[in-house]
Short mmCIF file of C-alpha atoms and ligand atoms in Angstrom, two decimals:
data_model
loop_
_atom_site.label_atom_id
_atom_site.label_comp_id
_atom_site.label_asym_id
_atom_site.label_seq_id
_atom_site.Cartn_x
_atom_site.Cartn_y
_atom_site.Cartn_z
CA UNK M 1 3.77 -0.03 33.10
CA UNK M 2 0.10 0.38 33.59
CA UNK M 3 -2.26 -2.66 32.21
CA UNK M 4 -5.03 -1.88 29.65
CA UNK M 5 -7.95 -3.16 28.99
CA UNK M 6 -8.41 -4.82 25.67
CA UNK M 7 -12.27 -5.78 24.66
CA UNK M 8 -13.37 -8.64 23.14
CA UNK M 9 -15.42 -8.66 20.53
CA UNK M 10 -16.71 -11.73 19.65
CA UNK M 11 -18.29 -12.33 16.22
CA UNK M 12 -19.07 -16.31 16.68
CA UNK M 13 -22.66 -15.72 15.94
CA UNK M 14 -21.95 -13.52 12.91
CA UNK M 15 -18.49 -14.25 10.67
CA UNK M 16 -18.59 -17.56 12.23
CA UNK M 17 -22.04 -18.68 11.57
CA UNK M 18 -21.67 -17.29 7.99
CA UNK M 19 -19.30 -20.74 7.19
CA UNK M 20 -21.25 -23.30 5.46
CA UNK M 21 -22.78 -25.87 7.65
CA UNK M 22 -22.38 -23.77 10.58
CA UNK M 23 -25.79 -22.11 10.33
CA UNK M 24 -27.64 -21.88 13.13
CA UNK M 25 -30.95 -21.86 14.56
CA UNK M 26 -32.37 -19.30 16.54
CA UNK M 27 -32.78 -20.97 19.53
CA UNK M 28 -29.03 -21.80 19.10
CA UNK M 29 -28.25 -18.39 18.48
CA UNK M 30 -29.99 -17.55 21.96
CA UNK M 31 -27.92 -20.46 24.14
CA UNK M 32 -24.42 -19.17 22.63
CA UNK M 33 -24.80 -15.77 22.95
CA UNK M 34 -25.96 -16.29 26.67
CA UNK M 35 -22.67 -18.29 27.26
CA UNK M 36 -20.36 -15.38 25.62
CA UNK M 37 -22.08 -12.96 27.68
CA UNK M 38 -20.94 -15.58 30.86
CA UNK M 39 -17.29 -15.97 29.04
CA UNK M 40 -17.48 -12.18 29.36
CA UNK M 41 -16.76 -10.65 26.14
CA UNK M 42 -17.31 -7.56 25.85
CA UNK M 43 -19.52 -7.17 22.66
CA UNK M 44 -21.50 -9.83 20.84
CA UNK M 45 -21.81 -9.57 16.97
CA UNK M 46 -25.24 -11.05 16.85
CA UNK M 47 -25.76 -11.15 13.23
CA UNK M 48 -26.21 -9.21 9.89
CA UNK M 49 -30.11 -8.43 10.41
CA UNK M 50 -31.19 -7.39 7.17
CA UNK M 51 -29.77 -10.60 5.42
CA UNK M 52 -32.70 -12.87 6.60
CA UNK M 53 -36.08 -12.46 8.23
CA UNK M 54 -34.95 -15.39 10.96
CA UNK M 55 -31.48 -13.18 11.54
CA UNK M 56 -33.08 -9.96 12.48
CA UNK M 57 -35.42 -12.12 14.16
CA UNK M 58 -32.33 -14.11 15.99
CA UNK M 59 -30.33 -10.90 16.69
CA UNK M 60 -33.51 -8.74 18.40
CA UNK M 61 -34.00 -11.89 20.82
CA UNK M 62 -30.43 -11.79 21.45
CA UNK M 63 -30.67 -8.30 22.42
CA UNK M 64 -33.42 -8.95 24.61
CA UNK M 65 -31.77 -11.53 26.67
CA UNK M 66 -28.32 -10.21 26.92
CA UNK M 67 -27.28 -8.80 30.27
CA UNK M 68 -23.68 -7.24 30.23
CA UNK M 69 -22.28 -7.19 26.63
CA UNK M 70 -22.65 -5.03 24.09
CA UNK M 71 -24.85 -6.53 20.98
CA UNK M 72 -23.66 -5.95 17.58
CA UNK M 73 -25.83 -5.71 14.39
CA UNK M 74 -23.95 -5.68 11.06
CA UNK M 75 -24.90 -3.65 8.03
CA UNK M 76 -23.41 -2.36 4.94
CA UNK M 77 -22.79 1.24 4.23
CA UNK M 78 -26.47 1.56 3.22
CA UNK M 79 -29.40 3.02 4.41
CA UNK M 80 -31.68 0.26 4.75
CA UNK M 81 -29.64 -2.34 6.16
CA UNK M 82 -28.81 0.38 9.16
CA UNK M 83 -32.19 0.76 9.78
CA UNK M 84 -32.70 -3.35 10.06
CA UNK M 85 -29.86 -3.27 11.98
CA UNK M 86 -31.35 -0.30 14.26
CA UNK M 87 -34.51 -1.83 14.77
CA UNK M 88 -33.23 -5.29 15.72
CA UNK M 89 -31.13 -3.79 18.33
CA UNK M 90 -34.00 -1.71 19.85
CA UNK M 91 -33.87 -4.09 23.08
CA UNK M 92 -30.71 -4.36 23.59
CA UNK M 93 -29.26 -2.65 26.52
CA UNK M 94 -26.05 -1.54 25.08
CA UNK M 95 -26.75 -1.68 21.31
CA UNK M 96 -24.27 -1.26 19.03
CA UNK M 97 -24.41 -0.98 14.68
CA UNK M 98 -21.21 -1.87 12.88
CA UNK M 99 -21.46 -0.21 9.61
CA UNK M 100 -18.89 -0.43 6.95
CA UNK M 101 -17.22 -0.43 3.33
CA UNK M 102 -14.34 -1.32 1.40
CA UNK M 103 -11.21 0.79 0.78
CA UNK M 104 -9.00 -1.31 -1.02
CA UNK M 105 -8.14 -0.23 -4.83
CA UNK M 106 -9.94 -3.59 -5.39
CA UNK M 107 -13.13 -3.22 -3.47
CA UNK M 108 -13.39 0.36 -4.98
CA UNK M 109 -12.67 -1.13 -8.55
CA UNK M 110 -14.55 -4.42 -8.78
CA UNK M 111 -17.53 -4.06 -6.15
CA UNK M 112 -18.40 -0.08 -6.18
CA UNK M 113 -17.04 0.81 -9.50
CA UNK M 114 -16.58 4.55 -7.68
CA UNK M 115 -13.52 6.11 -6.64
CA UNK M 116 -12.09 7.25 -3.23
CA UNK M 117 -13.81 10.45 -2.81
CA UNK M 118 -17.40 8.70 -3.10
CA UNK M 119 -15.45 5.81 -0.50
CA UNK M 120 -15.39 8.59 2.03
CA UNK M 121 -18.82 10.00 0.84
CA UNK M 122 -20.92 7.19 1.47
CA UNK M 123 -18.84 5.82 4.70
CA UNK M 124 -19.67 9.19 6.29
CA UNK M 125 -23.04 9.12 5.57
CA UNK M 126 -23.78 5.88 6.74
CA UNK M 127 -21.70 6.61 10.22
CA UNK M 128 -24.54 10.01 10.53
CA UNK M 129 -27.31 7.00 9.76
CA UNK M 130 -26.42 5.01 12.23
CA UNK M 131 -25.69 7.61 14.23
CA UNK M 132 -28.96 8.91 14.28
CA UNK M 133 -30.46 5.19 16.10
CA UNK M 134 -27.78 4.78 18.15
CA UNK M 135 -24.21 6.70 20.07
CA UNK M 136 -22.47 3.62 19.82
CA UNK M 137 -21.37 2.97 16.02
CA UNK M 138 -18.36 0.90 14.67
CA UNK M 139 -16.66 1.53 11.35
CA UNK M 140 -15.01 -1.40 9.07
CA UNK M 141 -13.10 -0.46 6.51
CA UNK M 142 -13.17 -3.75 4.87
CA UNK M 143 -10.08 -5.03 2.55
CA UNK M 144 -8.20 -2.51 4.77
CA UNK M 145 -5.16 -5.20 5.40
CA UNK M 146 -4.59 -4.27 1.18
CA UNK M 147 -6.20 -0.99 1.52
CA UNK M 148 -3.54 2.20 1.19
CA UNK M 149 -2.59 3.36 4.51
CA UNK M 150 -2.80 7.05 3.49
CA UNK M 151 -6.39 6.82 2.23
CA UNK M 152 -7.61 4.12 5.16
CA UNK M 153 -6.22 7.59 7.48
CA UNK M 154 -8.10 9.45 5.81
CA UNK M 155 -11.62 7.27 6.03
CA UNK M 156 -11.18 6.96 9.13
CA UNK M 157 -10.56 11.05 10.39
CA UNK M 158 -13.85 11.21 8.76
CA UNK M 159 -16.20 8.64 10.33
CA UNK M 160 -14.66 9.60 13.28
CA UNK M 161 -15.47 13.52 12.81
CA UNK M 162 -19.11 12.00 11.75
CA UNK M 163 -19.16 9.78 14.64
CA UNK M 164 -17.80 6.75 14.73
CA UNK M 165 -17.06 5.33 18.20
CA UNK M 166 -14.61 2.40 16.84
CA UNK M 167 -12.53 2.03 13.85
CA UNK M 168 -12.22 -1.90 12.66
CA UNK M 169 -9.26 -2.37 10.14
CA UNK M 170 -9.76 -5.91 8.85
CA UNK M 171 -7.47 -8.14 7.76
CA UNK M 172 -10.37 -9.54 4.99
CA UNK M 173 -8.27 -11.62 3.29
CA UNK M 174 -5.64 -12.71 5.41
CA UNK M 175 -2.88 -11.42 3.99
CA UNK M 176 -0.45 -9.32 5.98
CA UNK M 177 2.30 -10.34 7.56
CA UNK M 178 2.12 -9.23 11.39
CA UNK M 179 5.12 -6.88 11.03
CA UNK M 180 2.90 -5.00 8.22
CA UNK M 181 -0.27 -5.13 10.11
CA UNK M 182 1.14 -3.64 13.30
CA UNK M 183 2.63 -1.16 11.25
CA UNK M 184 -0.84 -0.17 9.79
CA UNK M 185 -2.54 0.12 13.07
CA UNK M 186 0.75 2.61 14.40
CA UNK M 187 0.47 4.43 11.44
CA UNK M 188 -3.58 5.08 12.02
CA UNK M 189 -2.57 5.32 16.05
CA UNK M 190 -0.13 8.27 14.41
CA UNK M 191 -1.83 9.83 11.49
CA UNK M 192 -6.13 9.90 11.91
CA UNK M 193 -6.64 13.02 13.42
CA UNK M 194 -8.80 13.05 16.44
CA UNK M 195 -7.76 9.25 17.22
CA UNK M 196 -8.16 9.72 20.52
CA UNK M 197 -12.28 9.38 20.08
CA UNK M 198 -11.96 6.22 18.87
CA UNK M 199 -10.61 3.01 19.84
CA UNK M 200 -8.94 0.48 16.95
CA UNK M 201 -10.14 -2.51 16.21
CA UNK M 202 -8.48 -5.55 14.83
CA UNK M 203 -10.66 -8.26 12.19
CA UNK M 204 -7.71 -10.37 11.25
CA UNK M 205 -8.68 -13.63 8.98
CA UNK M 206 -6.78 -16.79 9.10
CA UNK M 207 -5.82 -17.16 5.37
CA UNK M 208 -2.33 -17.61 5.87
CA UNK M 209 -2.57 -18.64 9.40
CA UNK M 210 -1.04 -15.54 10.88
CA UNK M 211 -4.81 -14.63 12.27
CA UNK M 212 -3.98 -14.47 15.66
CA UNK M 213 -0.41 -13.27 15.23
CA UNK M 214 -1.69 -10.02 13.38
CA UNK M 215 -4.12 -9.49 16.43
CA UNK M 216 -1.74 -9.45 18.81
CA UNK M 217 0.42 -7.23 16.16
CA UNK M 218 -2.33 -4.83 16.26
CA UNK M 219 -2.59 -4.71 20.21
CA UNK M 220 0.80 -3.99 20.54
CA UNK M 221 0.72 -1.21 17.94
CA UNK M 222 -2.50 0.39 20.13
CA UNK M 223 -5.84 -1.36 18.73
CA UNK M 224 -7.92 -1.57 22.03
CA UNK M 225 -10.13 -4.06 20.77
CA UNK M 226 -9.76 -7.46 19.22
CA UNK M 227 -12.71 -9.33 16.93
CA UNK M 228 -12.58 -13.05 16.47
CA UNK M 229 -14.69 -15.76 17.20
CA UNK M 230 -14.57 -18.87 19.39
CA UNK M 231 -12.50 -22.10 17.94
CA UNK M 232 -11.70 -19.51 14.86
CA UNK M 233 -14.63 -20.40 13.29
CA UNK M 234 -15.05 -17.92 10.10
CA UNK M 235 -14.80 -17.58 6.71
CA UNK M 236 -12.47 -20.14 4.42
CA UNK M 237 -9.34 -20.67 6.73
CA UNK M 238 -11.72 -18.66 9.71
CA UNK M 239 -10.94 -15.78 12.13
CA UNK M 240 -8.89 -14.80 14.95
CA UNK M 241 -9.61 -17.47 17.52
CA UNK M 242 -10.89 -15.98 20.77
CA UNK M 243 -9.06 -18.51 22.88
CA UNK M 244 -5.66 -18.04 21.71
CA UNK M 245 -5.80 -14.01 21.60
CA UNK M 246 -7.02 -14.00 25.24
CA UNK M 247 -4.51 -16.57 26.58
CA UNK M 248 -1.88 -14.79 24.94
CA UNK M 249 -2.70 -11.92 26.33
CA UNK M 250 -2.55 -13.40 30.16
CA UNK M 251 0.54 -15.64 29.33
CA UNK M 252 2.84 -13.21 27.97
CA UNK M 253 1.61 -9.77 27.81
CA UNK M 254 -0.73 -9.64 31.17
CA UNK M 255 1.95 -6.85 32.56
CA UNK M 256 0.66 -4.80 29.97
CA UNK M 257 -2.82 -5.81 28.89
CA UNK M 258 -5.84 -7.22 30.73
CA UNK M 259 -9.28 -9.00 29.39
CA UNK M 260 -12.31 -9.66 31.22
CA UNK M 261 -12.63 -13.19 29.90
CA UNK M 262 -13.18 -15.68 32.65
CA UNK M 263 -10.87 -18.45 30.99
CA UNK M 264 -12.11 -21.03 33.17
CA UNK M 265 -14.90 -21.19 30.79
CA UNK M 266 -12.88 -21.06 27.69
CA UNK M 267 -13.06 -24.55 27.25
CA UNK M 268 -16.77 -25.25 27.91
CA UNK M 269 -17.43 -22.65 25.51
CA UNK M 270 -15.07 -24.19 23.00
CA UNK M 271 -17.06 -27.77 23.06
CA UNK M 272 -20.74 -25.94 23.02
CA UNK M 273 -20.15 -24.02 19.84
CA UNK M 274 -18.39 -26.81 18.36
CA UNK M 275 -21.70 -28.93 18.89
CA UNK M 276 -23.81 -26.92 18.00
CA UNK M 277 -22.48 -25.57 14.95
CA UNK M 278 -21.16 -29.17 13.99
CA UNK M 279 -17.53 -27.71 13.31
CA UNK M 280 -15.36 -30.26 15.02
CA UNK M 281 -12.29 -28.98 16.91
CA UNK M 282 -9.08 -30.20 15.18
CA UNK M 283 -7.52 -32.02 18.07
CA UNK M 284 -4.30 -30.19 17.98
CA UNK M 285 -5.91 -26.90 18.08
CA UNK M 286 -4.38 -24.75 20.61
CA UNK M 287 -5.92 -23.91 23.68
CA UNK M 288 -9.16 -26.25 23.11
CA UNK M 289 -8.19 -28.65 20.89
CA UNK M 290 -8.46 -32.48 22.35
CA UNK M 291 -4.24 -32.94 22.88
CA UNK M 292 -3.76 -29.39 24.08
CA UNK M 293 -2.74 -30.87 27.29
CA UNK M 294 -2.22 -34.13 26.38
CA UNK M 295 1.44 -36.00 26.45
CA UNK M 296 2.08 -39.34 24.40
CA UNK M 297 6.20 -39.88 23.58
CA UNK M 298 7.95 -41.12 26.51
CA UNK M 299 10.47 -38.34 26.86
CA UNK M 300 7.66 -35.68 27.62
CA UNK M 301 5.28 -37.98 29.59
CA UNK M 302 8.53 -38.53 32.05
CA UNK M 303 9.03 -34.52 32.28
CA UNK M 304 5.31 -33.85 33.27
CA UNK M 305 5.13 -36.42 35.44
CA UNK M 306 8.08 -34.95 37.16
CA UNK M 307 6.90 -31.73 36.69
CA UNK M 308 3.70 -30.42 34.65
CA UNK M 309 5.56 -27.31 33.81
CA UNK M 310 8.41 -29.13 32.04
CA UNK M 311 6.37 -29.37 28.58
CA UNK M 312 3.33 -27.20 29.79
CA UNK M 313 2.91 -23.39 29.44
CA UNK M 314 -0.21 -22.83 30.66
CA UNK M 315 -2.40 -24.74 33.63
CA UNK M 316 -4.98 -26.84 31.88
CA UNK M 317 -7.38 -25.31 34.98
CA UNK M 318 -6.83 -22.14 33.55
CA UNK M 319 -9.01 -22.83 30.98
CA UNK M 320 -11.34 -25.27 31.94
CA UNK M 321 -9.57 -28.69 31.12
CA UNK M 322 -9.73 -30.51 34.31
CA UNK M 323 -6.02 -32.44 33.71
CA UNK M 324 -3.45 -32.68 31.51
CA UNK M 325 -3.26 -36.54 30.42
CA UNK M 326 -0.74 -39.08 29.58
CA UNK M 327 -1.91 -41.10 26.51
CA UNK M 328 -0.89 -44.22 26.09
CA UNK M 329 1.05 -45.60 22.78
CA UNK M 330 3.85 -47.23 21.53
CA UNK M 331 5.75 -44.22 21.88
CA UNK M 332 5.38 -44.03 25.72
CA UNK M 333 7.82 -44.49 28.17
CA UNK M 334 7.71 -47.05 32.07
CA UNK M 335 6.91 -43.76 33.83
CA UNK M 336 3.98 -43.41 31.73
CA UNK M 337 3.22 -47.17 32.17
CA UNK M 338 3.43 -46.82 35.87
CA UNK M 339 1.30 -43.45 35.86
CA UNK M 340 -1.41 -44.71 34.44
CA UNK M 341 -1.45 -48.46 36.44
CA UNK M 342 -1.49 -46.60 39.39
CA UNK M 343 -4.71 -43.97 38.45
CA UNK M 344 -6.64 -47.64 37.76
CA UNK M 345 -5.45 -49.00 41.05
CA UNK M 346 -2.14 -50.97 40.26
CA UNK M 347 0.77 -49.82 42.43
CA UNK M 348 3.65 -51.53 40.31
CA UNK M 349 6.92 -52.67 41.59
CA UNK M 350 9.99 -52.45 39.30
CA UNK M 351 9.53 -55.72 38.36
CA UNK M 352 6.09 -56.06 37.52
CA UNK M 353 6.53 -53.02 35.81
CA UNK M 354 9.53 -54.90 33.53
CA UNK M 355 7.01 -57.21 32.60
CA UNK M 356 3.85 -55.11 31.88
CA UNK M 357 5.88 -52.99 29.86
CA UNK M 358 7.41 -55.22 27.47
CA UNK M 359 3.31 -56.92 26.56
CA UNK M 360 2.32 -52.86 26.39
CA UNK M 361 4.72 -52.73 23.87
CA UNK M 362 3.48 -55.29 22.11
CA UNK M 363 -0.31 -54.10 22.45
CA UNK M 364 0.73 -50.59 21.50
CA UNK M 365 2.11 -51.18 18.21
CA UNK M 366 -0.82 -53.19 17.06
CA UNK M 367 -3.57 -50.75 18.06
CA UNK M 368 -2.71 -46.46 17.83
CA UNK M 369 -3.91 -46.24 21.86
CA UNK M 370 -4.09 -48.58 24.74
CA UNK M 371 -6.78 -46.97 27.19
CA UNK M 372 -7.62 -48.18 30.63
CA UNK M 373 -9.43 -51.43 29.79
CA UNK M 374 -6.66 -52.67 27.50
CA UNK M 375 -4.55 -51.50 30.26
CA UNK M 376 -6.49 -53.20 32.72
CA UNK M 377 -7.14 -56.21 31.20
CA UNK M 378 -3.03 -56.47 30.14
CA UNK M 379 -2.04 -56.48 33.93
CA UNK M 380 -4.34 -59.08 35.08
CA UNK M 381 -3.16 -61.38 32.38
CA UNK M 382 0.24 -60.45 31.98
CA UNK M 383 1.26 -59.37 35.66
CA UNK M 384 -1.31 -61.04 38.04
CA UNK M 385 -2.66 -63.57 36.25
O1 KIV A 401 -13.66 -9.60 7.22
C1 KIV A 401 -14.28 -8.52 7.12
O2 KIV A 401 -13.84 -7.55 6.51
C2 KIV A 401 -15.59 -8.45 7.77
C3 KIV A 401 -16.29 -7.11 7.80
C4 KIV A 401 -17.68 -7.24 7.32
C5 KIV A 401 -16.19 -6.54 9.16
O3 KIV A 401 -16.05 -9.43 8.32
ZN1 ZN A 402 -14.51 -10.94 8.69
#
């Protein structure tokens, strides 16, 4: 089967900065966007320019300095938030606007008070706007994951006969199942006339936690292009994380879809945004998250010892974590013990290993980790005093 490309479009600096506290600066803007554009995504959602001076400011220096991806300007389906969006994005090299509206009963009913036929009204005539400034614009049909799949068709055969490059079908509230989301995305794949001129796009958010799973849905249902942002940082429960769509994609799909993300730097990446938007990684995060690769009962500390691959699926190298690592606690095993006496420099027999472990023991339970200077000090007093 022949591999396709999926792009990455990466809305950290947009949906991600949006989150309280996670606001940031434009110099900050400027230092993450250059290290997405090394990560190698394919399109960088700079901002939403006309919602603040300093973000159209922050987005049109962004699209001065970026060298290979595309750069994103959000806008609403109106007129003058196209044009901010056009004129922050007059540097960039590949601009691109991502105009949009919403298409679920709701949307129509509580935020335009209009009904379907002025949807599709204004949706085309902001795709023509846009058009006009630039040949690369990007639908969202927002609310589409409760939007009717007839009608959503519908929207989107007629951006796409007014323009529209890409078709985003978010998941704005989290709430499909991945089984229904794929389904959506076949059914537009099947359905929107003159598909073909436009790739899909999944925006899947994290309500329910099934953000990533509906992404990958999507992909295997034929959206080309998958938005989400580094460490899932977004809106309430956040967005598709970056790290975990892309690894999936190499772990278990890579004989049928490729990425251009260098996941050596996935990692890296991970810790940068983290400190700069002070939005601390939880530590069992996959992927990035401090104990990814790290093994504390005894059982599994034996197994990667023996073999990494026994309790690991991917390489920690793969994506920039140097080693996996055996933590230390009252849970761990002698062949943990002995692991980590012999990284500090102690080569233990069995016996000196019988007696270490039974004052680790004792350490262990009174304090949650015992780290290479409790380790350390333990042997000299215990074993070689
Ligand atoms: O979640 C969403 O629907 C969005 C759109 C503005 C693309 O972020
Ligand atoms: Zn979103």
């Amino acid at each position: 089967m022949s591999s396709n490309k999926v792009f990455i479009f990466d809305t950290t600096l947009r949906d991600g900065e949006q989150v309280p506290g996670c606001k940031l600066k434009q110099s900050q803007k400027l230092e993450l966007a250059e290290l997405l554009d090394q990560l190698g995504v394919d399109i960088i959602e700079a901002g939403f320019p006309i919602s603040s001076p300093g973000d159209f400011q922050s987005v049109s220096e962004v699209a001065k300095i970026v060298k290979n991806a595309t750069v994103c300007g959000l806008s609403r389906s109106v007129e003058k938030d196209i044009k901010a969006a056009a004129d922050a994005l007059v540097h960039a090299k590949k601009p691109r606007i991502h105009t949009g509206i919403g298409t679920s009963e709701n949307h129509m009913k509580f935020k335009f008070n209009c009904g379907p036929e002025e949807i599709i009204r204004r949706a085309v005539a902001a795709v023509k706007y846009a058009k006009s400034f630039v040949e690369d614009v990007e639908f969202f049909a927002e609310d589409a994951g409760r939007s009717d799949n007839a009608f959503l068709a519908k929207v989107c055969e007629e951006v796409i006969k007014a323009g529209a490059t890409v078709l985003n079908i978010p998941d704005t509230t989290g709430y499909c199942l991945p089984d229904e989301y794929g389904a959506k995305i076949k059914y537009l794949a099947e359905n929107v006339k003159g598909i073909h001129k436009a790739v899909l796009s999944t925006h899947c958010h994290n309500d329910l936690g099934l953000a990533t799973a509906n992404s990958i849905a999507g992909v295997i249902s034929g959206a080309r292009q998958v938005e989400c942002t580094i460490n899932g940082v977004g809106e309430r429960a956040g967005n598709t994380s970056l790290e975990e769509v892309v690894m999936i994609l190499k772990q278990k799909l890579s004989d049928q879809y490729y990425t251009d993300i260098n996941t050596k730097l996935l990692k890296p990446t991970s810790e940068r945004v983290s400190f700069e938007m002070g939005m601390p990684v939880q530590a069992n995060k996959a992927i990035v998250g401090d104990n990814a690769f790290a093994h504390s009962s005894g059982i599994h500390q034996d197994g990667v010892i023996k073999n990494r691959e026994t309790y690991e699926i991917i390489d920690p190298l793969d994506v920039g974590v140097p080693k996996s690592s055996i933590i230390l606690t009252a849970r761990s095993g002698r062949a943990a013990l002995a692991f980590r006496a012999k990284e500090i420099g102690y080569n233990l027999t069995k016996d000196e290993l019988d007696i270490a472990y039974q004052s680790f023991l004792i350490l262990a339970d009174a304090q949650k980790e015992v780290r290479d200077n409790d380790l350390e000090k333990l042997l000299k007093q215990k074993v070689f005093a």
